[in-house]
Amino acid sequence: MADLKIYRASTTAPVNIAVIKYWGKRDPALNLPTNSSLSVTLSQSDLRTHTTASCSPAFDHPDTLLLNNAPQSLSTPRSLACLRSLRALRSGLEDADPSLPKLSTLPLRLASANNFPTAAGLASSAAGFAALVRAIADLYALRQSPTELSLIARQGSGSACRSLLGGYVAWDHGTRADGLDSRARLVAPKAHWPDMRALILVVSAAKKGVSSTAGMQTTVQTSSLFQTRAKEVVPKRMAEMEHAILSKDFETFAKVTMRESNSFHATCLDTDPPIFYLNDVSRAAIKAVEETNDKAGRTIAAYTFDAGPNAVIYYQKADEDAVLKTFLPILRQKEGWGETDTKIDDPGPASPQVVE
Ligand code: DP6
């Protein structure tokens, strides 16, 4: 009788929020970045993508993907690159052991769900491609390490390579033309700095106006600030940031994080036509962090923004009351934040996102 079994694997991948930003590609086809970047991986229990990958001889071709129950294309060059690489690794296993089922030739059914707004500048593509790669790698029983899999996820979305590892993760830009040294590297596990916290302020759940991919390409072509940022500013900050994380120096971590966010958004503004990701609510969050730090007489909170208006505020557990005291009253008076939909993302103000 024909084998009509359904093979299945499920996984979750967390969102990561960069404190040193990736912005600019040296090779768009292989998705190789101009500069290295570094991120903090948020807890799996907070912002994450859940993905189930199945394959079966009972399924029809082609492969399909549902994201939050809506069909998505898998025929983009990036998705195809990920699927091709994963199938090649599975096929290698099947060649070495003919008793293994030939999963590499079967159609795939992928079903993903985000528990946060998609494409609103909250690193949804990072968690999405990381979960897709991890789920198929599990389905295919691949033995590659997370760092090796990060080479595949990078081709889906650059920032996704950092979501395959927990804790504090660097993505080294690499120098090889084939990109084999452009992958994620663990700087420190979550347990290294257990007091670190991240508060996510969901300013807007709307889809961003300019996608990261398109925005960074225009920046590379038009911004005069970009070259200095990629060649001089970021390499120095990468070193400072890694040192700050390893020595748990929050003051330096915070200062570099904020200057780096501002440098990234300045580069966006220097792009022609200019790209605006921050809005009035974002700017109010920056002001609130500055006031919190002034009041405390030291740097106890740091803001960062990706390609959208939503703020991520990093702070340490000991300073939680002082940080939340600033944000909660403002968040509860919606008028103070204009007409935007402002809230602290689930699970609510009392228990901010815990950084993993
Ligand atoms: C601002 O990883 O979404 O979040 O590689 O084109 O998919 P593609 O871009 P993407 O860009 C993320 C940009 C950023 C900064 C960062 O996460 O480092």
Tab-separated table of C-alpha atoms and ligand atoms in Angstrom:
chain	number	residue	atom	x	y	z
A	1	MET	CA	0.000	0.000	0.000
A	2	ALA	CA	1.233	3.521	-0.765
A	3	ASP	CA	2.819	5.456	2.111
A	4	LEU	CA	0.294	8.202	2.880
A	5	LYS	CA	1.772	9.134	6.244
A	6	ILE	CA	1.907	12.784	7.289
A	7	TYR	CA	5.221	13.830	8.820
A	8	ARG	CA	5.029	16.882	11.096
A	9	ALA	CA	7.149	19.113	13.351
A	10	SER	CA	6.212	22.259	15.280
A	11	THR	CA	8.375	24.921	16.808
A	12	THR	CA	8.407	28.513	18.009
A	13	ALA	CA	11.003	31.193	17.314
A	14	PRO	CA	11.286	34.426	19.260
A	15	VAL	CA	11.558	37.995	18.068
A	16	ASN	CA	14.952	39.651	18.404
A	17	ILE	CA	15.434	43.392	18.758
A	18	ALA	CA	18.700	44.805	17.459
A	19	VAL	CA	20.738	47.146	19.623
A	20	ILE	CA	23.279	47.480	16.793
A	21	LYS	CA	21.220	47.726	13.606
A	22	TYR	CA	21.560	45.853	10.338
A	23	TRP	CA	20.753	48.301	7.543
A	24	GLY	CA	22.287	47.817	4.101
A	25	LYS	CA	23.241	44.816	1.972
A	26	ARG	CA	26.598	44.235	0.316
A	27	ASP	CA	25.023	41.386	-1.694
A	28	PRO	CA	21.218	41.517	-2.063
A	29	ALA	CA	20.992	38.093	-3.765
A	30	LEU	CA	22.694	36.245	-0.896
A	31	ASN	CA	21.351	38.739	1.665
A	32	LEU	CA	24.796	39.674	2.960
A	33	PRO	CA	24.939	42.795	5.147
A	34	THR	CA	27.259	45.770	4.870
A	35	ASN	CA	27.787	45.860	8.626
A	36	SER	CA	27.599	43.485	11.558
A	37	SER	CA	24.699	43.766	14.009
A	38	LEU	CA	23.791	42.609	17.497
A	39	SER	CA	20.446	41.844	19.085
A	40	VAL	CA	18.719	40.743	22.240
A	41	THR	CA	16.402	37.756	21.789
A	42	LEU	CA	13.081	38.252	23.554
A	43	SER	CA	11.430	35.523	25.557
A	44	GLN	CA	9.639	32.766	23.636
A	45	SER	CA	6.643	33.270	25.889
A	46	ASP	CA	6.221	36.850	24.710
A	47	LEU	CA	6.630	37.832	21.050
A	48	ARG	CA	7.048	34.786	18.860
A	49	THR	CA	6.077	32.911	15.716
A	50	HIS	CA	4.719	29.383	16.022
A	51	THR	CA	5.210	27.241	12.918
A	52	THR	CA	4.153	23.735	11.995
A	53	ALA	CA	5.821	22.071	9.020
A	54	SER	CA	4.262	18.953	7.490
A	55	CYS	CA	5.001	16.876	4.430
A	56	SER	CA	3.272	13.876	2.964
A	57	PRO	CA	2.918	11.887	-0.250
A	58	ALA	CA	-0.798	12.605	0.213
A	59	PHE	CA	-0.256	16.345	-0.376
A	60	ASP	CA	-0.403	17.975	-3.792
A	61	HIS	CA	2.395	20.140	-5.173
A	62	PRO	CA	3.345	22.978	-4.770
A	63	ASP	CA	4.497	23.801	-1.215
A	64	THR	CA	2.137	26.150	0.645
A	65	LEU	CA	2.381	28.565	3.570
A	66	LEU	CA	-0.404	29.990	5.738
A	67	LEU	CA	0.467	32.960	7.969
A	68	ASN	CA	-2.207	33.726	10.547
A	69	ASN	CA	-4.528	31.593	8.352
A	70	ALA	CA	-3.911	33.671	5.186
A	71	PRO	CA	-2.116	32.069	2.212
A	72	GLN	CA	1.351	33.540	1.501
A	73	SER	CA	3.632	33.107	-1.472
A	74	LEU	CA	6.499	30.661	-1.110
A	75	SER	CA	7.762	31.387	-4.603
A	76	THR	CA	9.848	34.427	-3.639
A	77	PRO	CA	13.593	33.981	-4.250
A	78	ARG	CA	14.229	34.192	-0.484
A	79	SER	CA	11.720	31.509	0.516
A	80	LEU	CA	12.865	29.319	-2.369
A	81	ALA	CA	16.506	29.703	-1.246
A	82	CYS	CA	15.612	28.532	2.283
A	83	LEU	CA	13.553	25.561	1.052
A	84	ARG	CA	16.239	24.557	-1.453
A	85	SER	CA	19.002	24.591	1.186
A	86	LEU	CA	16.927	22.603	3.691
A	87	ARG	CA	15.902	20.018	1.075
A	88	ALA	CA	19.535	19.641	-0.030
A	89	LEU	CA	20.584	18.842	3.541
A	90	ARG	CA	17.756	16.302	3.921
A	91	SER	CA	18.590	14.759	0.583
A	92	GLY	CA	22.199	14.300	1.782
A	93	LEU	CA	20.901	12.352	4.799
A	94	GLU	CA	18.633	10.224	2.584
A	95	ASP	CA	21.511	9.414	0.215
A	96	ALA	CA	23.670	8.349	3.162
A	97	ASP	CA	20.913	6.194	4.682
A	98	PRO	CA	18.497	4.682	2.111
A	99	SER	CA	16.225	3.412	4.906
A	100	LEU	CA	15.147	7.005	5.652
A	101	PRO	CA	11.807	8.152	4.166
A	102	LYS	CA	12.355	10.404	1.133
A	103	LEU	CA	10.920	13.541	2.696
A	104	SER	CA	13.041	15.885	0.595
A	105	THR	CA	10.867	15.312	-2.469
A	106	LEU	CA	7.477	15.669	-0.748
A	107	PRO	CA	5.322	18.839	-0.888
A	108	LEU	CA	5.445	20.936	2.286
A	109	ARG	CA	2.530	22.474	4.171
A	110	LEU	CA	3.650	25.278	6.478
A	111	ALA	CA	1.335	26.981	8.969
A	112	SER	CA	2.607	29.949	10.987
A	113	ALA	CA	1.034	32.268	13.523
A	114	ASN	CA	2.456	35.431	15.074
A	115	ASN	CA	1.229	36.477	18.514
A	116	PHE	CA	2.041	40.139	17.679
A	117	PRO	CA	1.383	42.556	14.782
A	118	THR	CA	2.974	41.395	11.530
A	119	ALA	CA	5.279	43.772	9.591
A	120	ALA	CA	4.837	46.603	12.099
A	121	GLY	CA	8.545	46.921	12.792
A	122	LEU	CA	8.542	44.302	15.535
A	123	ALA	CA	10.874	41.893	13.765
A	124	SER	CA	8.102	39.641	12.462
A	125	SER	CA	10.208	38.494	9.481
A	126	ALA	CA	13.011	37.593	11.894
A	127	ALA	CA	10.839	35.303	14.000
A	128	GLY	CA	8.968	34.100	10.889
A	129	PHE	CA	11.931	32.854	8.882
A	130	ALA	CA	13.707	31.538	11.990
A	131	ALA	CA	10.620	29.465	12.860
A	132	LEU	CA	10.203	28.288	9.256
A	133	VAL	CA	13.822	27.101	9.055
A	134	ARG	CA	13.791	25.502	12.523
A	135	ALA	CA	10.462	23.697	11.895
A	136	ILE	CA	11.609	22.218	8.569
A	137	ALA	CA	15.038	21.351	10.019
A	138	ASP	CA	13.218	19.450	12.803
A	139	LEU	CA	10.855	17.789	10.312
A	140	TYR	CA	13.878	16.651	8.292
A	141	ALA	CA	15.815	15.630	11.454
A	142	LEU	CA	18.764	17.773	10.350
A	143	ARG	CA	21.801	17.736	12.610
A	144	GLN	CA	23.055	21.241	11.803
A	145	SER	CA	23.741	23.583	14.742
A	146	PRO	CA	21.702	26.796	15.195
A	147	THR	CA	24.668	28.769	13.828
A	148	GLU	CA	24.754	26.585	10.690
A	149	LEU	CA	20.983	26.967	10.283
A	150	SER	CA	21.409	30.738	10.682
A	151	LEU	CA	23.127	30.737	7.270
A	152	ILE	CA	19.867	29.464	5.775
A	153	ALA	CA	17.536	31.752	7.755
A	154	ARG	CA	19.700	34.741	6.733
A	155	GLN	CA	18.711	34.142	3.122
A	156	GLY	CA	15.042	34.430	4.120
A	157	SER	CA	15.465	37.651	6.095
A	158	GLY	CA	18.760	38.977	7.403
A	159	SER	CA	17.626	39.588	10.965
A	160	ALA	CA	16.146	36.048	11.114
A	161	CYS	CA	19.617	34.557	11.461
A	162	ARG	CA	19.843	36.078	14.953
A	163	SER	CA	16.527	34.533	16.114
A	164	LEU	CA	17.864	30.979	15.938
A	165	LEU	CA	19.951	31.640	19.049
A	166	GLY	CA	18.731	32.889	22.441
A	167	GLY	CA	20.288	35.629	24.556
A	168	TYR	CA	22.673	38.212	23.100
A	169	VAL	CA	23.456	37.413	19.496
A	170	ALA	CA	25.813	38.980	16.954
A	171	TRP	CA	25.502	38.615	13.202
A	172	ASP	CA	28.994	38.976	11.796
A	173	HIS	CA	28.909	40.593	8.356
A	174	GLY	CA	31.586	38.224	7.051
A	175	THR	CA	33.920	38.891	4.155
A	176	ARG	CA	33.487	35.812	1.919
A	177	ALA	CA	31.709	36.271	-1.397
A	178	ASP	CA	29.710	33.053	-0.815
A	179	GLY	CA	28.484	34.353	2.559
A	180	LEU	CA	29.504	31.272	4.530
A	181	ASP	CA	31.006	33.439	7.282
A	182	SER	CA	27.975	35.757	7.478
A	183	ARG	CA	26.090	34.089	10.314
A	184	ALA	CA	24.874	34.364	13.888
A	185	ARG	CA	27.205	34.027	16.872
A	186	LEU	CA	26.289	33.778	20.545
A	187	VAL	CA	27.764	36.679	22.516
A	188	ALA	CA	26.211	35.634	25.852
A	189	PRO	CA	23.293	33.435	26.894
A	190	LYS	CA	20.214	34.953	28.534
A	191	ALA	CA	21.346	33.595	31.931
A	192	HIS	CA	24.466	35.760	31.750
A	193	TRP	CA	22.404	38.900	32.487
A	194	PRO	CA	19.216	37.704	34.186
A	195	ASP	CA	18.262	41.197	35.385
A	196	MET	CA	17.839	42.599	31.866
A	197	ARG	CA	14.244	43.482	30.936
A	198	ALA	CA	12.556	44.774	27.807
A	199	LEU	CA	9.298	46.690	27.653
A	200	ILE	CA	7.559	46.756	24.291
A	201	LEU	CA	5.406	49.803	23.582
A	202	VAL	CA	3.120	48.956	20.714
A	203	VAL	CA	2.560	52.424	19.310
A	204	SER	CA	0.981	51.181	16.108
A	205	ALA	CA	0.113	47.732	14.855
A	206	ALA	CA	-0.173	49.044	11.282
A	207	LYS	CA	2.040	47.573	8.566
A	208	LYS	CA	5.107	49.750	7.983
A	209	GLY	CA	5.069	52.110	4.991
A	210	VAL	CA	8.496	51.199	3.629
A	211	SER	CA	9.703	47.613	4.009
A	212	SER	CA	13.158	47.064	5.512
A	213	THR	CA	14.363	45.416	2.319
A	214	ALA	CA	13.327	48.299	0.050
A	215	GLY	CA	14.285	50.985	2.562
A	216	MET	CA	17.813	49.768	3.122
A	217	GLN	CA	18.442	49.423	-0.619
A	218	THR	CA	17.471	53.065	-1.162
A	219	THR	CA	19.665	54.082	1.778
A	220	VAL	CA	22.687	52.295	0.293
A	221	GLN	CA	22.112	54.082	-3.027
A	222	THR	CA	21.423	57.591	-1.739
A	223	SER	CA	22.542	58.295	1.839
A	224	SER	CA	25.803	60.140	2.386
A	225	LEU	CA	25.782	59.169	6.080
A	226	PHE	CA	25.537	55.477	5.261
A	227	GLN	CA	29.180	54.749	4.339
A	228	THR	CA	30.576	56.370	7.481
A	229	ARG	CA	28.014	54.558	9.577
A	230	ALA	CA	28.797	51.145	8.079
A	231	LYS	CA	32.577	51.520	7.936
A	232	GLU	CA	33.414	53.576	11.030
A	233	VAL	CA	30.516	53.993	13.443
A	234	VAL	CA	29.123	50.454	13.625
A	235	PRO	CA	32.426	48.512	13.948
A	236	LYS	CA	33.402	50.666	16.940
A	237	ARG	CA	29.958	50.259	18.516
A	238	MET	CA	29.939	46.486	17.970
A	239	ALA	CA	33.103	46.234	20.075
A	240	GLU	CA	31.742	48.583	22.763
A	241	MET	CA	28.437	46.722	22.891
A	242	GLU	CA	29.965	43.262	23.171
A	243	HIS	CA	32.193	44.500	25.966
A	244	ALA	CA	29.246	46.157	27.746
A	245	ILE	CA	27.226	42.934	27.563
A	246	LEU	CA	30.070	40.716	28.751
A	247	SER	CA	30.773	43.048	31.689
A	248	LYS	CA	27.057	43.720	32.343
A	249	ASP	CA	27.702	47.448	32.081
A	250	PHE	CA	24.139	48.757	31.666
A	251	GLU	CA	25.181	52.400	31.384
A	252	THR	CA	27.310	51.706	28.282
A	253	PHE	CA	24.778	49.187	26.899
A	254	ALA	CA	22.065	51.847	27.180
A	255	LYS	CA	24.066	54.734	25.751
A	256	VAL	CA	25.269	52.735	22.747
A	257	THR	CA	21.752	51.345	22.168
A	258	MET	CA	20.162	54.806	22.072
A	259	ARG	CA	22.875	56.429	19.944
A	260	GLU	CA	22.731	53.491	17.571
A	261	SER	CA	18.944	53.734	17.196
A	262	ASN	CA	19.273	57.460	16.520
A	263	SER	CA	22.079	56.903	14.005
A	264	PHE	CA	19.966	54.341	12.137
A	265	HIS	CA	16.942	56.661	11.991
A	266	ALA	CA	19.158	59.604	10.978
A	267	THR	CA	20.427	57.483	8.088
A	268	CYS	CA	16.822	56.740	7.130
A	269	LEU	CA	16.064	60.467	7.130
A	270	ASP	CA	19.199	61.042	5.018
A	271	THR	CA	17.806	58.631	2.404
A	272	ASP	CA	16.283	60.090	-0.772
A	273	PRO	CA	13.282	60.059	-0.595
A	274	PRO	CA	13.502	60.216	3.222
A	275	ILE	CA	12.170	57.315	5.266
A	276	PHE	CA	10.259	58.164	8.457
A	277	TYR	CA	9.711	55.273	10.830
A	278	LEU	CA	9.310	57.277	14.055
A	279	ASN	CA	6.164	59.271	14.817
A	280	ASP	CA	5.134	61.707	17.546
A	281	VAL	CA	4.395	58.876	19.941
A	282	SER	CA	7.868	57.422	19.360
A	283	ARG	CA	9.412	60.814	20.046
A	284	ALA	CA	7.363	61.099	23.254
A	285	ALA	CA	8.795	57.720	24.328
A	286	ILE	CA	12.326	59.024	23.724
A	287	LYS	CA	11.563	62.070	25.837
A	288	ALA	CA	10.086	59.892	28.597
A	289	VAL	CA	13.262	57.782	28.712
A	290	GLU	CA	15.400	60.924	28.894
A	291	GLU	CA	13.286	62.265	31.760
A	292	THR	CA	13.462	58.926	33.576
A	293	ASN	CA	17.234	58.922	33.338
A	294	ASP	CA	17.486	62.583	34.419
A	295	LYS	CA	15.252	61.938	37.405
A	296	ALA	CA	17.275	58.870	38.422
A	297	GLY	CA	20.557	60.770	38.020
A	298	ARG	CA	21.959	57.854	35.997
A	299	THR	CA	21.067	55.904	32.864
A	300	ILE	CA	18.495	53.320	33.927
A	301	ALA	CA	16.541	52.953	30.656
A	302	ALA	CA	17.367	52.798	26.943
A	303	TYR	CA	15.070	53.086	23.936
A	304	THR	CA	15.466	51.543	20.521
A	305	PHE	CA	13.256	51.522	17.406
A	306	ASP	CA	13.459	49.279	14.352
A	307	ALA	CA	11.722	49.948	11.032
A	308	GLY	CA	8.530	51.201	12.693
A	309	PRO	CA	7.283	53.516	15.458
A	310	ASN	CA	7.108	50.869	18.215
A	311	ALA	CA	9.525	51.427	21.093
A	312	VAL	CA	11.500	48.801	22.945
A	313	ILE	CA	12.763	50.003	26.316
A	314	TYR	CA	15.580	48.075	27.973
A	315	TYR	CA	16.157	48.390	31.721
A	316	GLN	CA	17.301	46.292	34.676
A	317	LYS	CA	15.012	44.585	37.170
A	318	ALA	CA	16.161	46.757	40.087
A	319	ASP	CA	14.962	49.859	38.223
A	320	GLU	CA	11.607	48.412	37.153
A	321	ASP	CA	9.490	50.601	39.447
A	322	ALA	CA	11.186	53.808	38.317
A	323	VAL	CA	10.861	52.897	34.637
A	324	LEU	CA	7.260	51.713	34.797
A	325	LYS	CA	6.314	54.733	36.934
A	326	THR	CA	7.239	56.963	34.003
A	327	PHE	CA	5.514	54.956	31.320
A	328	LEU	CA	2.324	53.658	32.900
A	329	PRO	CA	0.628	56.996	33.584
A	330	ILE	CA	1.372	58.203	30.061
A	331	LEU	CA	0.203	54.962	28.545
A	332	ARG	CA	-3.037	55.099	30.478
A	333	GLN	CA	-3.825	58.661	29.379
A	334	LYS	CA	-4.326	57.960	25.742
A	335	GLU	CA	-4.854	61.659	24.947
A	336	GLY	CA	-1.253	62.302	25.938
A	337	TRP	CA	-0.242	60.019	23.106
A	338	GLY	CA	-2.365	61.505	20.383
A	339	GLU	CA	-4.795	59.356	18.500
A	340	THR	CA	-2.588	56.344	18.135
A	341	ASP	CA	-3.429	52.996	19.586
A	342	THR	CA	-0.966	52.760	22.427
A	343	LYS	CA	-0.541	49.889	24.791
A	344	ILE	CA	2.028	47.777	26.424
A	345	ASP	CA	1.887	44.493	24.665
A	346	ASP	CA	0.396	41.474	26.395
A	347	PRO	CA	0.969	40.228	29.163
A	348	GLY	CA	0.449	43.797	30.362
A	349	PRO	CA	2.202	46.527	32.268
A	350	ALA	CA	2.639	44.576	35.471
A	351	SER	CA	4.781	41.952	33.787
A	352	PRO	CA	6.843	43.420	30.995
A	353	GLN	CA	8.502	41.298	28.359
A	354	VAL	CA	11.332	39.373	29.930
A	355	VAL	CA	14.422	39.272	27.794
A	356	GLU	CA	15.722	35.825	27.073
B	1	DP6	C1	15.793	47.798	11.284
B	1	DP6	O1	15.989	41.581	8.406
B	1	DP6	O2	13.783	42.730	7.919
B	1	DP6	O3	15.117	45.653	12.048
B	1	DP6	O4	17.080	41.078	5.251
B	1	DP6	O5	15.733	42.587	3.839
B	1	DP6	O6	14.587	40.883	5.276
B	1	DP6	P1	15.772	41.799	5.124
B	1	DP6	O7	15.671	42.876	6.268
B	1	DP6	P2	15.266	42.716	7.798
B	1	DP6	O8	15.848	44.102	8.361
B	1	DP6	C2	15.851	44.403	9.733
B	1	DP6	C3	16.236	45.796	9.924
B	1	DP6	C4	16.141	46.312	11.341
B	1	DP6	C5	17.461	46.205	12.079
B	1	DP6	C6	17.856	44.848	12.594
B	1	DP6	O9	17.002	44.011	12.939
B	1	DP6	O10	19.072	44.641	12.717
